[in-house]
Coordinates of N, CA and C and ligand atoms in Angstrom, one line a residue:
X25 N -9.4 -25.4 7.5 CA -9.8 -25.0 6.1 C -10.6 -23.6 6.2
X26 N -10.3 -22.7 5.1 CA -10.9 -21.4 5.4 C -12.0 -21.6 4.6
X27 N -13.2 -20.3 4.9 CA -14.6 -20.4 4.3 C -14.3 -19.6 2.8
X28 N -15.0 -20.2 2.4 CA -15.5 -19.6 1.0 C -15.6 -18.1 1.1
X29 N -16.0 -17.5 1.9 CA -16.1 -16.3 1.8 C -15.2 -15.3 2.1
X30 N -14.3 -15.8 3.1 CA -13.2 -15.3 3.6 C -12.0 -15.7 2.7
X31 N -11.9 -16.7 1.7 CA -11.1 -16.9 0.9 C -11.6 -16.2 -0.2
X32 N -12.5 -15.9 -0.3 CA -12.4 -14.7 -2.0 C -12.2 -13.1 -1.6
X33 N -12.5 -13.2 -0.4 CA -12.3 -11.2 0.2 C -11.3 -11.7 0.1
X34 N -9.8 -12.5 0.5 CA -8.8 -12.5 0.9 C -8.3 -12.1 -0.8
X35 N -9.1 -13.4 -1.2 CA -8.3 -13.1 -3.0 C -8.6 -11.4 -3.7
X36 N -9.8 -10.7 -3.3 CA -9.7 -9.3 -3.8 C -8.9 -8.6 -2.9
X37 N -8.6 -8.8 -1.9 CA -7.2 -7.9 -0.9 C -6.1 -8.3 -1.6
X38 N -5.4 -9.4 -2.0 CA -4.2 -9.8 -2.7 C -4.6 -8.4 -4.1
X39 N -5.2 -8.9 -4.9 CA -5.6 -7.7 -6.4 C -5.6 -6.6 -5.8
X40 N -6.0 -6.0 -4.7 CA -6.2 -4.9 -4.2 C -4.7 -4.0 -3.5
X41 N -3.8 -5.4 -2.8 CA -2.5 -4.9 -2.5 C -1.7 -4.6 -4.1
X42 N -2.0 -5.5 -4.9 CA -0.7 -5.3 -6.2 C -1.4 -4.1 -7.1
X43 N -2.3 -3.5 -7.0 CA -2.8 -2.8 -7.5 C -2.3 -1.4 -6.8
X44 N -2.0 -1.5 -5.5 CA -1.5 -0.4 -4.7 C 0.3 -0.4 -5.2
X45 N 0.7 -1.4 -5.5 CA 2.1 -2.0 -5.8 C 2.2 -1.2 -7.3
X46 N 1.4 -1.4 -7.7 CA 1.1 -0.7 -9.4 C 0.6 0.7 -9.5
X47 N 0.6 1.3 -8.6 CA -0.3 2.9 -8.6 C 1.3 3.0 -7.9
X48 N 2.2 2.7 -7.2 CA 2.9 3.4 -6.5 C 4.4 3.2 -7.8
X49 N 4.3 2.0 -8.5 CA 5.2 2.0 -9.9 C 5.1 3.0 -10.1
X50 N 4.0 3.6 -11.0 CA 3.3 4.6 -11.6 C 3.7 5.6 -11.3
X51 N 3.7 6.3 -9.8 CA 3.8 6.9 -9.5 C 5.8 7.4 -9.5
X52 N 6.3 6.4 -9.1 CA 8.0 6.6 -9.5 C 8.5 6.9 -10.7
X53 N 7.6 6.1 -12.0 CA 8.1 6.6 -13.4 C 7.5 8.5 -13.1
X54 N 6.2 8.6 -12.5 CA 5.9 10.3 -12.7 C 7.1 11.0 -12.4
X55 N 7.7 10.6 -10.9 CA 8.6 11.8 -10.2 C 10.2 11.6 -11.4
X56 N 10.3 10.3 -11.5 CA 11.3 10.1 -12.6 C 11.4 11.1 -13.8
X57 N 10.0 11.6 -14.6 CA 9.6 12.1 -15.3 C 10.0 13.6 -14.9
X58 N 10.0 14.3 -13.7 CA 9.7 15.5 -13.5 C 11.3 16.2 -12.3
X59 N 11.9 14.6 -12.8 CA 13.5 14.9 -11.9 C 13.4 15.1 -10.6
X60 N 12.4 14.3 -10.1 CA 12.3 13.9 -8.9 C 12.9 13.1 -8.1
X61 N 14.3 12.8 -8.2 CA 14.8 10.6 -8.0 C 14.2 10.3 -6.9
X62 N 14.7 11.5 -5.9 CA 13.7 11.2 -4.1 C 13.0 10.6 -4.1
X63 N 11.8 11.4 -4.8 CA 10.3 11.0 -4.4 C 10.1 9.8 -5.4
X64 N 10.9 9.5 -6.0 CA 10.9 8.2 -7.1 C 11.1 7.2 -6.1
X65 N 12.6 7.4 -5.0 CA 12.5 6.2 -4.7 C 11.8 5.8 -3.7
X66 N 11.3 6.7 -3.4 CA 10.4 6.8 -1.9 C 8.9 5.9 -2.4
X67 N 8.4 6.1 -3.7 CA 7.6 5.5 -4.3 C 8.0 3.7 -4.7
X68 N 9.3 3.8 -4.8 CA 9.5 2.3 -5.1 C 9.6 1.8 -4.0
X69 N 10.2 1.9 -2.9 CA 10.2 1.1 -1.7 C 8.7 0.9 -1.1
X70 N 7.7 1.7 -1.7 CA 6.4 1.6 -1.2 C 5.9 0.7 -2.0
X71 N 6.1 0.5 -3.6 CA 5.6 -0.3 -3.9 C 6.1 -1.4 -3.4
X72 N 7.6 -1.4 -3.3 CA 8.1 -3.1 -3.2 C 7.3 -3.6 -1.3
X73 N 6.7 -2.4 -0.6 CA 6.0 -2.8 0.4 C 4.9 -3.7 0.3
X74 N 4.2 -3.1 -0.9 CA 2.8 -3.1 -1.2 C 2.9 -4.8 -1.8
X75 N 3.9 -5.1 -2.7 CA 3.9 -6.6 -2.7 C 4.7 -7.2 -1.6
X76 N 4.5 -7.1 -0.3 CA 5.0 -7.9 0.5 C 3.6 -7.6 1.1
X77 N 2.5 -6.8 1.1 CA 1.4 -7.0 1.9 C 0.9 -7.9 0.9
X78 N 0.8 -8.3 -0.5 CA 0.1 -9.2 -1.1 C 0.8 -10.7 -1.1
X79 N 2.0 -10.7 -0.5 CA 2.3 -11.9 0.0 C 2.0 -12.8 1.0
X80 N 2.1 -11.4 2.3 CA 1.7 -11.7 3.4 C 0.3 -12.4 3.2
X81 N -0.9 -11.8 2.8 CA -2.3 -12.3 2.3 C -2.0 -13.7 1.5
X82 N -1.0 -13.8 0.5 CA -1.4 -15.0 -0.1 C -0.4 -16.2 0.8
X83 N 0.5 -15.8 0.8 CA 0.9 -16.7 2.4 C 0.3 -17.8 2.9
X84 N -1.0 -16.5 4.1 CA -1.8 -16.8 4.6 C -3.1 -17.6 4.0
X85 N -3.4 -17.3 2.9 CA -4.2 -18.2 2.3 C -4.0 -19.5 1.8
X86 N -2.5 -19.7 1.3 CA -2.2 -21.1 1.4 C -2.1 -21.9 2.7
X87 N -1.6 -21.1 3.6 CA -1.2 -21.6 5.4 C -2.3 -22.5 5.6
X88 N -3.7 -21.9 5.1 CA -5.3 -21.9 5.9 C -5.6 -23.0 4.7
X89 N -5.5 -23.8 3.8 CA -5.8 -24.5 2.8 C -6.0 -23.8 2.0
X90 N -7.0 -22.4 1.4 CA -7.3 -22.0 1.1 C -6.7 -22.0 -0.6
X91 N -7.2 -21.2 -1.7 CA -7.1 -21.8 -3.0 C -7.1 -20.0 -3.5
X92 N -5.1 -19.7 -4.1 CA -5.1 -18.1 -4.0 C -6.0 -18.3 -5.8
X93 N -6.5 -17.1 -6.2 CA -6.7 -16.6 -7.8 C -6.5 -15.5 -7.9
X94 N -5.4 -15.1 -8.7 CA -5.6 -13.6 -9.2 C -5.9 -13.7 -10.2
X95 N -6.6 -12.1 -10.3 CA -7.0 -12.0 -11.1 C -6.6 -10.5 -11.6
X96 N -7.0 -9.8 -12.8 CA -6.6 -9.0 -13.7 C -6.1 -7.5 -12.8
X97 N -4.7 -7.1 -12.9 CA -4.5 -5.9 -11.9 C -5.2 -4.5 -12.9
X98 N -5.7 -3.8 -12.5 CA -6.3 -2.6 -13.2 C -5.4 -1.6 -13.8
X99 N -5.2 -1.0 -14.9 CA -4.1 0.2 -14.8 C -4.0 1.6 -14.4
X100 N -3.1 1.9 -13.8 CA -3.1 2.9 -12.9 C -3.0 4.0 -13.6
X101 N -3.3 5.6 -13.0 CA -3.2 6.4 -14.0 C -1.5 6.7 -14.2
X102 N -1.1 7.3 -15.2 CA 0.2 7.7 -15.1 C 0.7 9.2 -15.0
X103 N -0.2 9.9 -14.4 CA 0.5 11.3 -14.7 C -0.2 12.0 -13.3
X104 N 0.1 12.7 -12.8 CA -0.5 13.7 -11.6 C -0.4 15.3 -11.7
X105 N -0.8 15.8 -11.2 CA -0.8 18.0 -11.9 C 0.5 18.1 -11.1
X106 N 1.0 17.7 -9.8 CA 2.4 18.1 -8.9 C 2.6 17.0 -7.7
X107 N 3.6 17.2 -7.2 CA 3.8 16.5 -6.4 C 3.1 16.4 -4.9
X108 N 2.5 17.4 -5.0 CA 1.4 17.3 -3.6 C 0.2 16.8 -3.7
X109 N 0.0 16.9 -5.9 CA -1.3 15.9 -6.1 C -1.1 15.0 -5.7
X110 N 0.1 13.9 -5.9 CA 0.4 12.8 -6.3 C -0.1 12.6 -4.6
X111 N 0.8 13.0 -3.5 CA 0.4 12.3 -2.7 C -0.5 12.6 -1.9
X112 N -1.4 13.3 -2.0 CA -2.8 13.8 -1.8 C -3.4 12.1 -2.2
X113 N -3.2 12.1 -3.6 CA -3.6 10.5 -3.9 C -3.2 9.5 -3.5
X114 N -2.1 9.3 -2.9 CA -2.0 8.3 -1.8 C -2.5 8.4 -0.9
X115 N -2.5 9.5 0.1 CA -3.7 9.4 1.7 C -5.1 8.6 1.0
X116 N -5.6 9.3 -0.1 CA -6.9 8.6 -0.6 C -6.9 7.7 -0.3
X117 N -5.7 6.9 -1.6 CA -5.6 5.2 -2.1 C -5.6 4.7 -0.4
X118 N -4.8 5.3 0.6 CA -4.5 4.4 2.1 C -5.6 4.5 2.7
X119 N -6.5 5.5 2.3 CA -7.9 5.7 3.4 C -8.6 4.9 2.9
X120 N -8.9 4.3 1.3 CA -9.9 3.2 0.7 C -8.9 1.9 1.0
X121 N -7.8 1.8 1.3 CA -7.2 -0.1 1.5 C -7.2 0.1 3.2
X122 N -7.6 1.2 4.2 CA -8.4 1.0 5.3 C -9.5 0.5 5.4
X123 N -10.2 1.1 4.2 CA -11.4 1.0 4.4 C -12.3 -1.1 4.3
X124 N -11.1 -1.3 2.8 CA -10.9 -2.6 2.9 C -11.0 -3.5 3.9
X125 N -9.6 -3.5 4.8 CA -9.1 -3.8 5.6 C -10.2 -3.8 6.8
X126 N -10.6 -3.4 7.1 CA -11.7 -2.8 8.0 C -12.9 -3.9 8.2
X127 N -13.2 -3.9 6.3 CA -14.4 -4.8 6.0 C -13.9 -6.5 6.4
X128 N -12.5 -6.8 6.0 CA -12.5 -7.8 5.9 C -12.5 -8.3 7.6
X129 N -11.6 -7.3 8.9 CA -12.2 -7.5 10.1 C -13.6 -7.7 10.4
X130 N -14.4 -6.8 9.8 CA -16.1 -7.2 9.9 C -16.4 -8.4 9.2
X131 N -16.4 -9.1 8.3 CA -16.6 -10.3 7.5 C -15.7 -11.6 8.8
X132 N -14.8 -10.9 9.1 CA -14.1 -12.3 9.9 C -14.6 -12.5 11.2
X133 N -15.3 -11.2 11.8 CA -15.7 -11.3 13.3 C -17.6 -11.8 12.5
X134 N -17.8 -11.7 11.9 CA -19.1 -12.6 10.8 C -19.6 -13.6 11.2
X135 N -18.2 -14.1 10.1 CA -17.8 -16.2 9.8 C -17.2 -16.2 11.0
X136 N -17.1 -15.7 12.3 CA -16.1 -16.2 13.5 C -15.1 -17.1 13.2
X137 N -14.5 -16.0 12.1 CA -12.7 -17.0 11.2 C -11.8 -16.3 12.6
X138 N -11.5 -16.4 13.5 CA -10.5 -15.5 14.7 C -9.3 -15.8 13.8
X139 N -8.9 -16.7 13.5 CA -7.3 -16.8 12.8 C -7.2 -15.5 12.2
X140 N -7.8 -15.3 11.0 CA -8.1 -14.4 10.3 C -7.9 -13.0 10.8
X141 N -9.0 -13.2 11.7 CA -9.2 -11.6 12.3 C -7.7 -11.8 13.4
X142 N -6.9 -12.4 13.8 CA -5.6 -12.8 14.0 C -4.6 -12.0 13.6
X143 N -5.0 -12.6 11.7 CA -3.7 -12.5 10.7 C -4.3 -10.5 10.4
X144 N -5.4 -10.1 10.4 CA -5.6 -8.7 10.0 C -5.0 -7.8 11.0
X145 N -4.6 -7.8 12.2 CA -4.3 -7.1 13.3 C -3.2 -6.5 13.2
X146 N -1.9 -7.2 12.4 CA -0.9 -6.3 11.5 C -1.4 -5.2 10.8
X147 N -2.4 -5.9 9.3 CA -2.6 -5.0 8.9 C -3.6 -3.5 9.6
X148 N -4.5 -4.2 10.5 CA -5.1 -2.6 10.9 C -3.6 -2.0 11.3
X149 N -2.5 -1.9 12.2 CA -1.8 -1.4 12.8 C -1.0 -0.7 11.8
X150 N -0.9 -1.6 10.7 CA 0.2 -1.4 9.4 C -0.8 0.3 8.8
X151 N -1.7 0.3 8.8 CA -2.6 1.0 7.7 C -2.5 2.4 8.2
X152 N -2.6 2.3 9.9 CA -2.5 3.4 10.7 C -1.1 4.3 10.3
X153 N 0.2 3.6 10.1 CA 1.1 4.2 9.9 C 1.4 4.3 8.6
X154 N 0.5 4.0 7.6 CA 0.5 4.1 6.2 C -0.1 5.5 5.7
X155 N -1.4 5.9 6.8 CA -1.8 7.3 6.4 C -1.4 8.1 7.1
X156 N -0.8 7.7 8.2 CA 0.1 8.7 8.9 C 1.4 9.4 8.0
X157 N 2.0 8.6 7.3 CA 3.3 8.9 7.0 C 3.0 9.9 5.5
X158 N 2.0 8.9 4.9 CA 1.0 10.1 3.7 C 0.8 11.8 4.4
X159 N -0.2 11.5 5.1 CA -0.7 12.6 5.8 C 0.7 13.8 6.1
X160 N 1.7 13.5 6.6 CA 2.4 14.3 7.0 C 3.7 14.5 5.7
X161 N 3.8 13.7 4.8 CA 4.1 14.3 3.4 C 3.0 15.4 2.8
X162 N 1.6 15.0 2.6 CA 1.0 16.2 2.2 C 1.2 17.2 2.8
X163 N 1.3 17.4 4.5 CA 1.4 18.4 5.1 C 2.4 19.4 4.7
X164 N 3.7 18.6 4.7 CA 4.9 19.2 4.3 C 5.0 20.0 2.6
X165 N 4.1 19.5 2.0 CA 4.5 19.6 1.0 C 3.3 21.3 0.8
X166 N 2.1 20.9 1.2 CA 1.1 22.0 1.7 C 2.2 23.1 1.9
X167 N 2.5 23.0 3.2 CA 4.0 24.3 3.9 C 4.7 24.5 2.6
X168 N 5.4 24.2 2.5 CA 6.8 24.4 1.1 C 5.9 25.3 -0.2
X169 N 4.4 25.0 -0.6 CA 4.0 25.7 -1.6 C 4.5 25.7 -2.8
X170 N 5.2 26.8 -3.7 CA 6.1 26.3 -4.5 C 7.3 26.6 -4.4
X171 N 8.0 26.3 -3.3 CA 9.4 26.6 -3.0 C 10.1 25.5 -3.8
X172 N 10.7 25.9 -4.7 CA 11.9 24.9 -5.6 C 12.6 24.5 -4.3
X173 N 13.2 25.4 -3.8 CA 14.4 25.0 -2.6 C 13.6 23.9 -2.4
X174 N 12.5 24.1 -1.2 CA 11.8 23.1 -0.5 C 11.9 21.9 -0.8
X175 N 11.1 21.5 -2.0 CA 11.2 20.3 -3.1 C 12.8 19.4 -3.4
X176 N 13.7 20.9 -3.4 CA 14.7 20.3 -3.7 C 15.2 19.7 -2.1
X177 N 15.1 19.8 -1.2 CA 15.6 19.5 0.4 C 14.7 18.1 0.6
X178 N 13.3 17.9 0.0 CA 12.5 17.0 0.4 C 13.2 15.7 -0.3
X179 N 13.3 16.1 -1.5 CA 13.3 15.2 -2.6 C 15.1 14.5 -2.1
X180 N 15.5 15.5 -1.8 CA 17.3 14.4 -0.7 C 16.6 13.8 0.3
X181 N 15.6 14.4 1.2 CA 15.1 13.5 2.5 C 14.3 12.1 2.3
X182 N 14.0 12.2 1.0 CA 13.0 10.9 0.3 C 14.2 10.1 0.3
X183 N 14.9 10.5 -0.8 CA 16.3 9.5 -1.2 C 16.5 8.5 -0.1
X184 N 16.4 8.8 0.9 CA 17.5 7.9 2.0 C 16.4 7.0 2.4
X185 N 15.2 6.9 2.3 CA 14.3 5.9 2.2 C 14.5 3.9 1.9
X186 N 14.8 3.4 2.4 CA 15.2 1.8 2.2 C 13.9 1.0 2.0
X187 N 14.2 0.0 1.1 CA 13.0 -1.5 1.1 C 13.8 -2.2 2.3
X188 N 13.1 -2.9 3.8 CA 13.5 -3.4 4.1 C 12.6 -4.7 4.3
X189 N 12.8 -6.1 3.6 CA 12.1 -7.1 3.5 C 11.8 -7.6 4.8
X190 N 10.8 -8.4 4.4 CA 10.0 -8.6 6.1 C 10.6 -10.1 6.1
X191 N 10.8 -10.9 7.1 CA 11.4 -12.2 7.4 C 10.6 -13.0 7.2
X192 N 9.4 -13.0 7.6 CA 8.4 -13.8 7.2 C 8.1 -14.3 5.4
X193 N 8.6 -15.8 5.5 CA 8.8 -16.4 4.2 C 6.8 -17.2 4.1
X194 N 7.0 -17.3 2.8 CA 5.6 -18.4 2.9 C 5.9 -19.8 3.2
X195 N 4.8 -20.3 3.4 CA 5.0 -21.5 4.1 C 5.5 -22.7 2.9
Ligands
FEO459 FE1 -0.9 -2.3 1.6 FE2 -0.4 0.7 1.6 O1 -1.4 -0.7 2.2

């Protein structure tokens, strides 16, 4: 049976993954908006990631006994100045659900939950290549400036982007 306290951080990580799942929606109606498809779908595959990290978590919280609650997802903004804003705002969003992530390692090595601090070891490893892949979109996009070409070469390299589901079913 999981502790009380590790079962309600777990339940703000779940709100905190679909809320990443909902900022990256958001974000595919923008590039949709500005004839982007690329970076539209490059955005949806991230969301449909972002609810398979809130699965993974609630999963795991039924696995452990544990008792899921969501609660209210927040709304995300819907508009950004360019496309280098937008994902400028994602390295953010990935550097604060690190930052998360992080805490909940600290809380588990706490309550000495090891399961837990177990089940997070994905996610630290996951997070790593979440701001990496950010980070080097901003970069790129930094370089290009306002090259229409650019944008237009990126926006084919996004396209080819796939959701690929994780095998891991809940219990
Ligand atoms: Fe679920 Fe993008 O971290």
């Amino acid at each position: 049976m999981i502790g009380k306290k590790v079962e309600e951080a777990i339940n703000r990580q779940i709100n905190a993954e679909l809320y990443s799942a909902y900022l990256y929606l958001s974000m595919n109606a923008y590039f949709h908006s500005v004839s982007l498809a690329g970076f539209a779908n490059w955005m949806r595959v991230q969301a449909l990631e972002e609810f398979t990290h809130a699965d993974k978590f609630y999963g795991y919280l039924v696995s452990r006994g544990g008792r899921v609650k969501l609660a209210a997802v927040a709304a995300p903004p819907s508009a950004w100045k360019s496309p280098l804003n937008a994902f400028e705002e994602v390295l953010k969003h990935e550097q604060k659900v690190t930052a998360l992530i992080n805490g909940l390692v600290d809380l588990s090595l706490k309550e000495k939950d090891h399961a837990t601090g177990s089940m997070l070891t994905w996610f630290v490893d996951e997070q790593v290549e979440e701001e990496s892949n950010a980070d080097s979109l901003v970069g790129q996009l930094r370089l290009m400036g306002d090259s229409g070409h650019g944008l237009y070469l990126m926006d084919k390299e996004l396209s080819a982007r796939v959701f690929v589901p994780p095998i891991q079913a809940q219990p």
